[in-house]
Amino acid sequence: MLGTEESQNRIGSKIRVKEFFSRYMLYCLFLLLVLILSFSTDKFFTVTNIVSTLRQISIQSIIAVGMTMVIVLGQIDLSVGAIVAFASVVNALLMRGGMPIFPAIIITLILSSIWGLINGIVTAKLNIHAFLVTLAMMTVVRGVTYTLTGGYPVGDLPKQFYTLGAGHVGIIPLPVIYMIAIYIVGVFVLDRTPFGRSIYAIGGNAEAARLSGIKIEKIKIIVFTITSLLSGLAGIVLSSRLMAGSPETGVGWELDIVAAVIIGGTSMFGGEGKLTGTLMGMLFIGVLTNGMILLGVTPYMQQVIRGLVILIAVIMNSFQKE
């Protein structure tokens, strides 16, 4: 009996250690990264650099809220970067054509959401995996954006529009405030509402969710629409910062955002994930990128390092699922 109890205690200790590392590994790595960069360069731990890093990750982090929902659902959305470019261009074209700022923003958000609505309908109704659907949509949306602009940026925007993406409240940039507000709403929706619980249920076991009365198709359509809406908002904020809409913006963003979500602990297989982890994933990638720039790492080597970090995160994610 005594041997059995000791064996059980050892097994229990191993499980607790595994749970600890599974839950807090990213936080430990983030703290280690911050400490290394703090001692490596005196420019890192300054108010200016911290604010700049938060501003740099804020726009992608807005999209990451929707992407987290999509991946928890057991799907993926590769069209978000193209929708960012589409929104930035459409918003700029509307305002340059004489439309007031607020109506232009509303119309842009509606048009951006339609792409997600299509993604959701095709994915849900035809039962085609979102990887294929959104890959095709990425090409379609990017092509439409280039067609609208002829491949050129759209400038000559109202001066008042600049404040939306480049304004501050004190020392805090407005995009950071948008990010925080959207994360608060996102956490509430995922953790405290039947809609959020339905997302987890579908990602964990779609058949069981269906048998329990959850309307799977409806949830999928709503989630993809929300993700495109947030991508459209990100495109508007970005065009405000740049004071131009460009068809080149958002290229490769989908990969960075998916990486941050996975690094943050969201399971690639669906059913598991938290927005707090996603935000930490975005912070980790943002601080890593910022640190490499400060240390003078070449852009090519930055890609190598970020790719290795993502690969390690994917491997760890797979082991955690087991």
PDB file of N, CA and C in Angstrom, residues 4 17 22 38 65 181 233 256 264 266 273 278 297 302 308 310:
ATOM      1  N   THR A   4       2.359   1.845  -3.301  1.00  0.00           N
ATOM      2  CA  THR A   4       1.342   2.337  -4.237  1.00  0.00           C
ATOM      3  C   THR A   4       1.090   3.824  -4.025  1.00  0.00           C
ATOM      4  N   VAL A  17       3.694  19.245 -12.432  1.00  0.00           N
ATOM      5  CA  VAL A  17       4.816  19.922 -13.089  1.00  0.00           C
ATOM      6  C   VAL A  17       4.490  20.163 -14.562  1.00  0.00           C
ATOM      7  N   SER A  22       2.970  23.764 -18.889  1.00  0.00           N
ATOM      8  CA  SER A  22       2.005  23.973 -19.965  1.00  0.00           C
ATOM      9  C   SER A  22       1.323  25.320 -19.828  1.00  0.00           C
ATOM     10  N   SER A  38      17.122  43.445 -21.711  1.00  0.00           N
ATOM     11  CA  SER A  38      17.389  44.554 -20.801  1.00  0.00           C
ATOM     12  C   SER A  38      18.886  44.711 -20.535  1.00  0.00           C
ATOM     13  N   VAL A  65      -7.755  38.499 -31.970  1.00  0.00           N
ATOM     14  CA  VAL A  65      -8.933  38.152 -31.182  1.00  0.00           C
ATOM     15  C   VAL A  65      -9.858  37.247 -32.002  1.00  0.00           C
ATOM     16  N   ALA A 181      -9.472  47.403 -25.326  1.00  0.00           N
ATOM     17  CA  ALA A 181     -10.940  47.354 -25.265  1.00  0.00           C
ATOM     18  C   ALA A 181     -11.481  46.123 -25.962  1.00  0.00           C
ATOM     19  N   LEU A 233     -11.411  46.589 -39.376  1.00  0.00           N
ATOM     20  CA  LEU A 233     -11.073  47.645 -38.418  1.00  0.00           C
ATOM     21  C   LEU A 233      -9.567  47.874 -38.372  1.00  0.00           C
ATOM     22  N   ASP A 256       1.827  35.541 -39.097  1.00  0.00           N
ATOM     23  CA  ASP A 256       2.262  36.108 -37.819  1.00  0.00           C
ATOM     24  C   ASP A 256       1.177  35.974 -36.764  1.00  0.00           C
ATOM     25  N   GLY A 264       0.555  31.389 -27.940  1.00  0.00           N
ATOM     26  CA  GLY A 264      -0.214  31.722 -26.744  1.00  0.00           C
ATOM     27  C   GLY A 264      -0.949  30.552 -26.139  1.00  0.00           C
ATOM     28  N   THR A 266      -3.209  28.327 -27.715  1.00  0.00           N
ATOM     29  CA  THR A 266      -4.434  27.829 -28.352  1.00  0.00           C
ATOM     30  C   THR A 266      -4.105  26.577 -29.157  1.00  0.00           C
ATOM     31  N   GLY A 273      -7.957  27.241 -25.661  1.00  0.00           N
ATOM     32  CA  GLY A 273      -7.281  28.500 -25.942  1.00  0.00           C
ATOM     33  C   GLY A 273      -7.875  29.648 -25.158  1.00  0.00           C
ATOM     34  N   THR A 278      -3.176  34.543 -26.140  1.00  0.00           N
ATOM     35  CA  THR A 278      -2.945  35.159 -27.449  1.00  0.00           C
ATOM     36  C   THR A 278      -2.247  36.500 -27.316  1.00  0.00           C
ATOM     37  N   VAL A 297      20.210  42.780 -35.634  1.00  0.00           N
ATOM     38  CA  VAL A 297      20.081  41.523 -36.370  1.00  0.00           C
ATOM     39  C   VAL A 297      19.520  41.830 -37.767  1.00  0.00           C
ATOM     40  N   GLN A 302      16.343  37.691 -38.886  1.00  0.00           N
ATOM     41  CA  GLN A 302      15.130  37.852 -38.080  1.00  0.00           C
ATOM     42  C   GLN A 302      14.064  36.848 -38.524  1.00  0.00           C
ATOM     43  N   LEU A 308      11.988  29.752 -36.438  1.00  0.00           N
ATOM     44  CA  LEU A 308      12.359  28.705 -35.479  1.00  0.00           C
ATOM     45  C   LEU A 308      11.490  28.778 -34.228  1.00  0.00           C
ATOM     46  N   ILE A 310       8.428  29.886 -34.054  1.00  0.00           N
ATOM     47  CA  ILE A 310       7.105  29.373 -34.428  1.00  0.00           C
ATOM     48  C   ILE A 310       7.128  27.844 -34.505  1.00  0.00           C
TER      49      ILE A 310
END
